[in-house]
CSV table of C-alpha atoms in Angstrom, one decimal:
chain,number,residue,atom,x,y,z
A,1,UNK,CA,0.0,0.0,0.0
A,2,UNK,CA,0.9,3.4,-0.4
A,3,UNK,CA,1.6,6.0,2.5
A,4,UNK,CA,-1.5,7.7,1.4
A,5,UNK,CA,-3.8,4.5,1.6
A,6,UNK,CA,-1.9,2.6,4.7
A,7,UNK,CA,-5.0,4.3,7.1
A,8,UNK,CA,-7.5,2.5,5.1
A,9,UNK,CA,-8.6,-0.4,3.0
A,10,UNK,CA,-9.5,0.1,-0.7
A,11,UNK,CA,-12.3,1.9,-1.5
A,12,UNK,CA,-14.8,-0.9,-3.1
A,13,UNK,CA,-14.6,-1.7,0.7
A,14,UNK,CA,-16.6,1.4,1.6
A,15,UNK,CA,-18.5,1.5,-0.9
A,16,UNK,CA,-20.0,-2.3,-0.2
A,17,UNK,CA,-20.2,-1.3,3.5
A,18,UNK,CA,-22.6,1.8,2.3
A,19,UNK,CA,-24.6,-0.2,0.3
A,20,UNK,CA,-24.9,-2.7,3.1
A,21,UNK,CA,-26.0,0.3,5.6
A,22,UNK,CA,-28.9,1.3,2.9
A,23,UNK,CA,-30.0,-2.2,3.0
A,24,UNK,CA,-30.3,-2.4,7.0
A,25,UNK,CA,-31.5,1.2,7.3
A,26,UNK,CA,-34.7,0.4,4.7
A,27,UNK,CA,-34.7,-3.0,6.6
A,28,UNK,CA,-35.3,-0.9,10.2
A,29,UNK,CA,-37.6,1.2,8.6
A,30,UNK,CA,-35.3,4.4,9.1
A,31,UNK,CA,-34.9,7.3,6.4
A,32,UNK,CA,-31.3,8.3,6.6
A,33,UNK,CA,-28.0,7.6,9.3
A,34,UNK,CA,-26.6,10.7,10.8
A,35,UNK,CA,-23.0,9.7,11.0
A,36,UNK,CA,-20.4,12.0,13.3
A,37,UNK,CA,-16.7,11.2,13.8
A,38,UNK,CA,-16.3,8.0,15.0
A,39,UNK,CA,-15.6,4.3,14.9
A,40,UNK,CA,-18.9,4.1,12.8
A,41,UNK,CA,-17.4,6.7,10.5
A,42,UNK,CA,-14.0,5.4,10.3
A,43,UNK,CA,-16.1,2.1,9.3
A,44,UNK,CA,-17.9,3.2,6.6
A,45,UNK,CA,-15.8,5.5,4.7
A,46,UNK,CA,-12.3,5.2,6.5
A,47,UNK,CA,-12.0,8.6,7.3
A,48,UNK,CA,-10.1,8.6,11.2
A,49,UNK,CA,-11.5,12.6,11.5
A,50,UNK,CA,-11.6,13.8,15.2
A,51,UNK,CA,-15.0,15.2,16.7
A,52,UNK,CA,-14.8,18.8,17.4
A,53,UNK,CA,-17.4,21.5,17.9
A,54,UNK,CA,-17.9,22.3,14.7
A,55,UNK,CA,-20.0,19.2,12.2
A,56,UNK,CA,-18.9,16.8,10.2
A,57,UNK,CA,-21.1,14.5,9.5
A,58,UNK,CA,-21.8,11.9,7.2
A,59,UNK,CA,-25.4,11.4,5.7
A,60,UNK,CA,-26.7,8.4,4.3
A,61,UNK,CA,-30.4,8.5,2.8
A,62,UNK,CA,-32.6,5.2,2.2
A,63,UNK,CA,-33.6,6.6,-0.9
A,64,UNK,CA,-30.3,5.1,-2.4
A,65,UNK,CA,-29.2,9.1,-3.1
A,66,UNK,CA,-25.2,9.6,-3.1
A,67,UNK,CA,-24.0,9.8,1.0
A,68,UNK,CA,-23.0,13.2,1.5
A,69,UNK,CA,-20.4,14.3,4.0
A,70,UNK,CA,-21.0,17.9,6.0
A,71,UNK,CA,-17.6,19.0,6.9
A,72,UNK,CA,-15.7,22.2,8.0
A,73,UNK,CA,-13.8,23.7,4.8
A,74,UNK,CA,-10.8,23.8,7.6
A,75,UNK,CA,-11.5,20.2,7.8
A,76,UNK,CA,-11.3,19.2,4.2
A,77,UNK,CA,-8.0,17.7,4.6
A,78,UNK,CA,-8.9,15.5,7.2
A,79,UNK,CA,-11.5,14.2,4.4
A,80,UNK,CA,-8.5,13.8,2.0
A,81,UNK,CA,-7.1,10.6,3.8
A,82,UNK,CA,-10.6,8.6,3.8
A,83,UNK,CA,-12.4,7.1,0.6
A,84,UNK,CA,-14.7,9.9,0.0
A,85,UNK,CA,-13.5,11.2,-3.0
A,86,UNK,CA,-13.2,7.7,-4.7
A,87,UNK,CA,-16.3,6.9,-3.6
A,88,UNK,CA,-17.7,10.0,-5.7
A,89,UNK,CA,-19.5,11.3,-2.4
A,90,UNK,CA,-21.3,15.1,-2.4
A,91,UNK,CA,-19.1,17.4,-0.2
A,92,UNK,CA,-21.2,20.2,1.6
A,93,UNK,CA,-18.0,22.2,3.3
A,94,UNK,CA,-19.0,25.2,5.2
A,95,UNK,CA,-17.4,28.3,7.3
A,96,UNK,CA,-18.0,29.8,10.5
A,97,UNK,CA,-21.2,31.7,10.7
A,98,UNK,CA,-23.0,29.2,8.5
A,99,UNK,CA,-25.7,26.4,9.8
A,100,UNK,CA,-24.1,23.4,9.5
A,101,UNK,CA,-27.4,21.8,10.5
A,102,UNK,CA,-29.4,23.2,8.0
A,103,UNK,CA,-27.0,21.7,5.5
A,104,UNK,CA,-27.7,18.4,7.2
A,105,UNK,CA,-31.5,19.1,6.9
A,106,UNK,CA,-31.3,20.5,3.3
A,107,UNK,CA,-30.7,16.7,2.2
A,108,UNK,CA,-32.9,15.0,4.6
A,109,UNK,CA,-36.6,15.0,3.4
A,110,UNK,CA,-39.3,16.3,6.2
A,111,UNK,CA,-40.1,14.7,9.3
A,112,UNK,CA,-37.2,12.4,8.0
A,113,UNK,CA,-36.9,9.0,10.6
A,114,UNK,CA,-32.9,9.5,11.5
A,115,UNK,CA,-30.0,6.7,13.3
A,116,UNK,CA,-27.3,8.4,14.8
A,117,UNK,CA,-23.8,7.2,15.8
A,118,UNK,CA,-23.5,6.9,19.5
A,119,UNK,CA,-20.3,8.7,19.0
A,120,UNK,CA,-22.5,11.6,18.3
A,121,UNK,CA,-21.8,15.0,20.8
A,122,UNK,CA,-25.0,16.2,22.7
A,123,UNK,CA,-24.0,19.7,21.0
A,124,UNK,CA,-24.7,18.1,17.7
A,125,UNK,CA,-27.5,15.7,18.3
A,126,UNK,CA,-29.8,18.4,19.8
A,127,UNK,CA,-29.8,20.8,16.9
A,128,UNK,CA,-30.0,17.6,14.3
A,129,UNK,CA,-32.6,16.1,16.2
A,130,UNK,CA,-34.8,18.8,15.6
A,131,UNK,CA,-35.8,18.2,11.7
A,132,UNK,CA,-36.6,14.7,12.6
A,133,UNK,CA,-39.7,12.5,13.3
A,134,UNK,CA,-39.5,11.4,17.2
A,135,UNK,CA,-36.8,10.2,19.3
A,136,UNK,CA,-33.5,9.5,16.9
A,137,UNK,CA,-32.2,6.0,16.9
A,138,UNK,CA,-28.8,4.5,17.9
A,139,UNK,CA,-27.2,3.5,14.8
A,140,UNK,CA,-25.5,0.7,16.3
A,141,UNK,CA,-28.0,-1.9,15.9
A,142,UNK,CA,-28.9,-0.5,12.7
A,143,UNK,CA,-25.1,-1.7,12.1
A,144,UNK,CA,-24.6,-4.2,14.1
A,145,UNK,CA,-24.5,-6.8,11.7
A,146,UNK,CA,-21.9,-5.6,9.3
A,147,UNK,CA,-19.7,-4.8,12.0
A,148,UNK,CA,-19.2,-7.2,13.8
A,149,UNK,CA,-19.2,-9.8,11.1
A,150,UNK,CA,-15.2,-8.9,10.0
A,151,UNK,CA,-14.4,-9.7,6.5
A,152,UNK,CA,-11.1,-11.5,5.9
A,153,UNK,CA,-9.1,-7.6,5.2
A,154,UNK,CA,-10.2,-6.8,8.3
A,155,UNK,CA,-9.3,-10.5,10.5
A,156,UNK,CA,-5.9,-10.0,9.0
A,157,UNK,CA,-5.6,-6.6,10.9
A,158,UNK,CA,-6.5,-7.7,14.2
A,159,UNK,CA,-3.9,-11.2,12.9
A,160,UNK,CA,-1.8,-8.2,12.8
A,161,UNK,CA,-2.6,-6.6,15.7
A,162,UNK,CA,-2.3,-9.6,17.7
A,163,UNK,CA,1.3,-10.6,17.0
A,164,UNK,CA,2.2,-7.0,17.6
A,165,UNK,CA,1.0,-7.4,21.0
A,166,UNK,CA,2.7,-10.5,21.6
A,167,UNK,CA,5.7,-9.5,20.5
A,168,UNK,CA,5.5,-6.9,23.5
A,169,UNK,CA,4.7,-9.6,25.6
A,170,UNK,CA,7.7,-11.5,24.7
A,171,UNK,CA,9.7,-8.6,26.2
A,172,UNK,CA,8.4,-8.2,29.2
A,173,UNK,CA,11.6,-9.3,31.0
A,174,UNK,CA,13.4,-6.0,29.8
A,175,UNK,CA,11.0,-4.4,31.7
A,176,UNK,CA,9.1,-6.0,34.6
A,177,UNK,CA,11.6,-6.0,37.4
A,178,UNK,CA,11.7,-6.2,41.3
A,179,UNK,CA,12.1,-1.9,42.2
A,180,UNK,CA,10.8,-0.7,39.7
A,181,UNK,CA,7.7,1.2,40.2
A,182,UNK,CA,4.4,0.5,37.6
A,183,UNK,CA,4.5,3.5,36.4
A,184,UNK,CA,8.2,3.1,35.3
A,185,UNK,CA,7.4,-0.4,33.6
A,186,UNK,CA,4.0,1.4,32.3
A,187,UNK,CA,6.3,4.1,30.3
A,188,UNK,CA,8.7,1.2,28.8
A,189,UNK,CA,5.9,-0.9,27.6
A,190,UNK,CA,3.9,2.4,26.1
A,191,UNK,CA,7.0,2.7,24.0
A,192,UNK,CA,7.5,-0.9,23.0
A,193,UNK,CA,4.0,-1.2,21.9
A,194,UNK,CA,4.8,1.5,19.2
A,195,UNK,CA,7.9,0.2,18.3
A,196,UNK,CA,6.2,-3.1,17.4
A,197,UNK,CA,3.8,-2.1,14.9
A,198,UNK,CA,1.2,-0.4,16.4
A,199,UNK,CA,0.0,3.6,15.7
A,200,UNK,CA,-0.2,3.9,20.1
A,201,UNK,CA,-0.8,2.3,23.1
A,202,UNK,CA,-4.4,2.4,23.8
A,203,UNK,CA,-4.2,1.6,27.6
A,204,UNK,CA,-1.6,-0.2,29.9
A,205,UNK,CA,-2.4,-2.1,32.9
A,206,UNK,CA,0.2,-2.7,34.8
A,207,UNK,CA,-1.4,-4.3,38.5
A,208,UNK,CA,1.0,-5.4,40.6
A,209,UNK,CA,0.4,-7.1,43.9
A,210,UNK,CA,-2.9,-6.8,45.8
A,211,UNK,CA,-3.3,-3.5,42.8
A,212,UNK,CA,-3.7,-6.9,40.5
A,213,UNK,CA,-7.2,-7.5,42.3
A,214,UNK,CA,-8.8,-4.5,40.8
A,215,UNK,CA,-9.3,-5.6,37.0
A,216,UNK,CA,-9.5,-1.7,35.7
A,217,UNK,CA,-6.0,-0.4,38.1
A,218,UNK,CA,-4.2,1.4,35.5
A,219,UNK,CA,-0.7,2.1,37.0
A,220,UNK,CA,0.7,3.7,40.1
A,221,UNK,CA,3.8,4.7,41.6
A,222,UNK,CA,3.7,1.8,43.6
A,223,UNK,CA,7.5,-0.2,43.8
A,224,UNK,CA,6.5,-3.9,42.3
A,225,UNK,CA,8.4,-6.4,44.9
A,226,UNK,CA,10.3,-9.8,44.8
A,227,UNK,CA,7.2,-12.6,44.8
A,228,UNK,CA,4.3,-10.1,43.5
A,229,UNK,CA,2.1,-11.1,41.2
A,230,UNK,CA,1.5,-8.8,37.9
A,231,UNK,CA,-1.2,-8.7,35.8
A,232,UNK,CA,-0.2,-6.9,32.2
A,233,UNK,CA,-3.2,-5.9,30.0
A,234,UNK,CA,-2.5,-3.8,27.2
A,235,UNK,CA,-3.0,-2.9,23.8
A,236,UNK,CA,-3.5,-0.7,20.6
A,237,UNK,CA,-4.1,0.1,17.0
A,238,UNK,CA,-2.6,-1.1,14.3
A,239,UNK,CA,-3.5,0.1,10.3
A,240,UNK,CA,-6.4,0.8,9.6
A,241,UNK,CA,-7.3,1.1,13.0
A,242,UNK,CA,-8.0,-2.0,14.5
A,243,UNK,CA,-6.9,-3.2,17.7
A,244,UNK,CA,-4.9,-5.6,19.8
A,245,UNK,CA,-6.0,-6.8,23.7
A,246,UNK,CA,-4.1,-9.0,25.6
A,247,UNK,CA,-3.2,-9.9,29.1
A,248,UNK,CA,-0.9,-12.4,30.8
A,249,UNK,CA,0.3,-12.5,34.4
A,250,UNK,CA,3.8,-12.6,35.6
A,251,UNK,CA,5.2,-13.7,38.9
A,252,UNK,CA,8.9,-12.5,40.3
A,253,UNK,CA,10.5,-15.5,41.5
A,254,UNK,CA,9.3,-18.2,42.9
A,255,UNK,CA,5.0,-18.6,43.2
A,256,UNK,CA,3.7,-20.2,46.1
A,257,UNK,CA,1.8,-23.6,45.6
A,258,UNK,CA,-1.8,-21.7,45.9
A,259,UNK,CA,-0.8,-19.6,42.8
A,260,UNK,CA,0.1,-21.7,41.1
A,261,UNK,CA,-3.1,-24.1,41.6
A,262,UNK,CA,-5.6,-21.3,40.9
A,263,UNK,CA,-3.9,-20.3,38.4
A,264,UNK,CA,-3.8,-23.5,36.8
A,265,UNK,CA,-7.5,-23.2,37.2
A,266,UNK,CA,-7.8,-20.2,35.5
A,267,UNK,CA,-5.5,-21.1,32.4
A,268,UNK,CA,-8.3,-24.6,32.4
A,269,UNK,CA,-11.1,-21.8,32.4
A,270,UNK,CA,-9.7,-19.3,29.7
A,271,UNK,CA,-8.9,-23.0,27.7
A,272,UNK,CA,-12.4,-24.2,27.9
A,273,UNK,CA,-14.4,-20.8,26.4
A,274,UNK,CA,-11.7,-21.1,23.6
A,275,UNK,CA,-12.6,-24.6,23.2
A,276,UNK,CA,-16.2,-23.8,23.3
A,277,UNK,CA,-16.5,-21.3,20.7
A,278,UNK,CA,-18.0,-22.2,17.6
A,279,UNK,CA,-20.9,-20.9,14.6
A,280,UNK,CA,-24.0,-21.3,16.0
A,281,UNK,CA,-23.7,-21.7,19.4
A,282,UNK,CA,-24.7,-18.5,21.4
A,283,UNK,CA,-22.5,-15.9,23.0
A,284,UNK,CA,-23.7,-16.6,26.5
A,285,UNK,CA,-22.7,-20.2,26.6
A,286,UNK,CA,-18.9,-19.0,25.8
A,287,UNK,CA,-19.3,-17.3,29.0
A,288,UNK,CA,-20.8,-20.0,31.1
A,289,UNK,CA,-17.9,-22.2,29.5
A,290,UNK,CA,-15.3,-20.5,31.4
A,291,UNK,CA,-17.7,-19.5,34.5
A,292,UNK,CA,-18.4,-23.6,35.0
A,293,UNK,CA,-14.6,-24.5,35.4
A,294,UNK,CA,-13.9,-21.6,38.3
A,295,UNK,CA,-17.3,-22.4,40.1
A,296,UNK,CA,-16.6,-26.1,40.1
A,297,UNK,CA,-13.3,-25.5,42.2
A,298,UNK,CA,-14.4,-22.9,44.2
A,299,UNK,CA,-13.3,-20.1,42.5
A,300,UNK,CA,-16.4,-18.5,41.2
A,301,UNK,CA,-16.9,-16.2,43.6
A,302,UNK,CA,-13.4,-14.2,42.4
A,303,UNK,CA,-14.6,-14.4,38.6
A,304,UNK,CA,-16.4,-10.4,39.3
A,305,UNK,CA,-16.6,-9.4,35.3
A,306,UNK,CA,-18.0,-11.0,31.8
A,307,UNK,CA,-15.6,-13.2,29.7
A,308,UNK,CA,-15.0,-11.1,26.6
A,309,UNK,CA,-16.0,-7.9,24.1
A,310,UNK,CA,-16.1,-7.7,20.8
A,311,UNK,CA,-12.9,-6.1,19.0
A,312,UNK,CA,-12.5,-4.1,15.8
A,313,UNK,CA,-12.5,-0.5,15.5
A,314,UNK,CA,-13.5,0.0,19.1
A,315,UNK,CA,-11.4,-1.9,22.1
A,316,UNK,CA,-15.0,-2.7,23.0
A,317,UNK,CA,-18.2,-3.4,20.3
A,318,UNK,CA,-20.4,-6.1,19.9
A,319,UNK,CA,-20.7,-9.3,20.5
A,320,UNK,CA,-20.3,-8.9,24.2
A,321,UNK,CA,-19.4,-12.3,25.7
A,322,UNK,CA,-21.7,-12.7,28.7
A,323,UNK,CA,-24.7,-14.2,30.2
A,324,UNK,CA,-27.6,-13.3,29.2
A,325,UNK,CA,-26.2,-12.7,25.9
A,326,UNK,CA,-28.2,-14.7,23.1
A,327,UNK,CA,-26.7,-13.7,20.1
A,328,UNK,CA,-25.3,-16.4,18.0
A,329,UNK,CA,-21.6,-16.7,17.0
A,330,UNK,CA,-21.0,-16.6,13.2
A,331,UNK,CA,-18.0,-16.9,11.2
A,332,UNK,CA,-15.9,-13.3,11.1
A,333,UNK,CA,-17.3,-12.6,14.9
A,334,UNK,CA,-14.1,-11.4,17.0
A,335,UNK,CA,-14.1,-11.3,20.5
A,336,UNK,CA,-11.9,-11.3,23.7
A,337,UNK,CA,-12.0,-14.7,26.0
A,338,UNK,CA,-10.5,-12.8,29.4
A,339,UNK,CA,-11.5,-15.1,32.8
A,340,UNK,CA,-9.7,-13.4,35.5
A,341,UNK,CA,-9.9,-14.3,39.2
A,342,UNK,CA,-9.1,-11.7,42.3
A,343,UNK,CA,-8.6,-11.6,45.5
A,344,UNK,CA,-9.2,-8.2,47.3
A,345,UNK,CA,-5.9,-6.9,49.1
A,346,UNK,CA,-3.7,-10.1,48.2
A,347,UNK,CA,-3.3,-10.4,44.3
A,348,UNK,CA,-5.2,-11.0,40.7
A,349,UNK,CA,-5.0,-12.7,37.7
A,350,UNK,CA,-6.6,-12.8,34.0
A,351,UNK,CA,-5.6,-14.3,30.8
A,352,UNK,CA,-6.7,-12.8,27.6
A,353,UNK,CA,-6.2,-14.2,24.1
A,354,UNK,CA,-8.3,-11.8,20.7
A,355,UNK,CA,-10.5,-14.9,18.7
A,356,UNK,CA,-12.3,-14.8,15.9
A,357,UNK,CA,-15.1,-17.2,15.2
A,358,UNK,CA,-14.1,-19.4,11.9
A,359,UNK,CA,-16.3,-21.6,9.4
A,360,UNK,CA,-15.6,-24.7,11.7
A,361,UNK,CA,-14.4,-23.6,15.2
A,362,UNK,CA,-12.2,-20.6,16.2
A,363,UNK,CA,-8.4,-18.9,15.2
A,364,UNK,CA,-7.0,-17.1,18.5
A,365,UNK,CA,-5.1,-14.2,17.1
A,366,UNK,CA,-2.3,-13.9,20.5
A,367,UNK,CA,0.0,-17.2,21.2
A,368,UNK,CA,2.1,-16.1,24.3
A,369,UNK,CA,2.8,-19.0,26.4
A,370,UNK,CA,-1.2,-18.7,28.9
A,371,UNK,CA,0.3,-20.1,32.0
A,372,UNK,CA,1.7,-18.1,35.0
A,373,UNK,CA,5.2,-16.5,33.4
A,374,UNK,CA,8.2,-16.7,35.8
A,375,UNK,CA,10.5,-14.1,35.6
């Protein structure tokens, strides 16, 4: 690819993905999708433009009519990097002291029924929501089905993504040491995630100790010790956007025999929702596949969280992997599997692999070693 198309995938891509929209909006009996910087924008036209407080917004009619895109003229570069122009779509740029709104509403036909992206800034869905017919809708499960159903340009991202993250996990003894503080280990793995592949680090989790108990502890100053336990979750994007998520836990020296028996446990648990997923089967039941091997040795109690998210464009999306959860998995689906178990003031665990859901089981896209790591 060239520098100028490395952000995105080609733009028949886009162009199938708004047709596909159309199809579903007509299907939900809406008139047009109202779509605002975003992941649903960077999905639909590859265009990675921020949100700010003037509009851009993408507008997609039912009634098969060109998309147009409502942008800042200060923002027409921005627009430059996605597939717009090869897409042919109608540009309506506009300057301060213009209504960008009634730009919006100039294309949309009265008392039009509009989706919006839940991306979408209360400053801007106020003044939109005003030239429509009720309440607007979510987009998402007006899109829900494309995106989270990952065609093979996008499963080779996150194949991407995910050996980018595990080659960061492969270096974690140049980094996780006995007196060094989280934050110091935090700052070494923010760097390495760049250097291997990926456009940032997205979040670092770096829990060491009783912090490992709390599954969202970022970092601290906090001076790891000989014999903690360390739970390392982290992850970013990689071109065109799609991201890694992976965690492993570490021990410095020696574990006791208690560690290492639960987290045998866990590694059986984490093994067993892989195991389990499959088409047709339902989200839930990937859940309750990990859940059933903690509860049945006593460890259900320290499970406190669901098993997985969906991955893509957003760390979290649909299909969310826990109970309750009835949708059923289809080939393209990707997901986290991420048991953890914790134990308030003493230590935590959790083992993460990325999967997506093949024609005849599951590939996982991370292969670091899932056991307890000794370093």
């Amino acid at each position: 690819m060239s520098a100028h198309t490395d952000a995105r995938f080609a733009a028949k891509v886009y162009g199938q993905r708004l047709e596909r929209a159309v199809e579903l909006m007509r299907a939900a009996h809406l008139d047009a999708l109202l779509i605002t910087p975003g992941p649903d924008l960077r999905y639909l036209i590859g265009s990675a433009a921020q949100s700010f407080e003037r509009l851009t917004c993408l507008v997609i009619s039912a009634d098969g009519s060109t998309p147009a895109v409502v942008i800042p003229k200060l923002e027409l570069a921005a627009l430059a990097d996605s597939a717009a122009g090869e897409l042919g779509l109608r540009v309506l740029d506009w300057v301060d002291g213009v209504d960008p709104y009634q730009l919006v509403r100039s294309i949309l036909h009265a008392g039009s029924r509009i989706a919006v992206a839940d991306a979408m800034p209360a400053l801007h869905l106020i003044p939109l929501a005003e030239s429509t017919t009720g309440l607007p809708a979510s987009a998402t499960p007006v899109l829900r089905e494309s995106r989270m159903i990952k065609d093979e340009a996008e499963i080779d991202a996150l194949r991407r993504a995910g050996a980018a993250i595990d080659r960061v996990h492969a270096r974690m003894g140049e980094f996780l040491r006995a007196g060094r503080t989280e934050a110091e280990v935090s700052a070494d793995i923010t760097a390495a995630i760049i250097e291997e592949g990926h456009t940032e680090a997205a979040f670092v989790i770096v829990g060491s100790g009783p912090h490992g108990a709390d599954p969202h502890h970022e970092v601290s100053d906090r001076v790891i010790e000989q014999g903690d336990v360390v739970v390392i979750d982290i992850g970013g994007p990689v071109e065109p956007g799609y991201y890694s998520d992976s965690t492993r836990t570490y021990v410095l020296g020696t574990p006791s025999p208690e560690i290492v028996e639960r987290m045998s446990i866990l590694e059986a648990a984490q093994a067993a929702a892989v195991a389990a997923v499959r088409p047709g089967v339902r989200a839930e039941s990937i859940d309750a596949a990990a859940r059933t091997v903690l509860a049945d040795a006593g460890l259900g109690d320290a499970f406190i969280h669901r098993t997985g998210h969906g991955i893509g464009l957003s760390v979290h999306e649909e299909p969310y992997i826990v109970a309750g959860n009835d949708v059923v998995l289809a080939p393209g689906m990707a997901f986290s599997i991420e048991p953890g178990i914790y134990f308030r003031g003493e230590w935590g665990a959790r083992i993460e692999d990325i999967v997506v859901v093949t024609d005849d089981g599951v590939e996982s896209m991370n292969n670091r070693p899932h056991g307890l790591t000794v370093l």
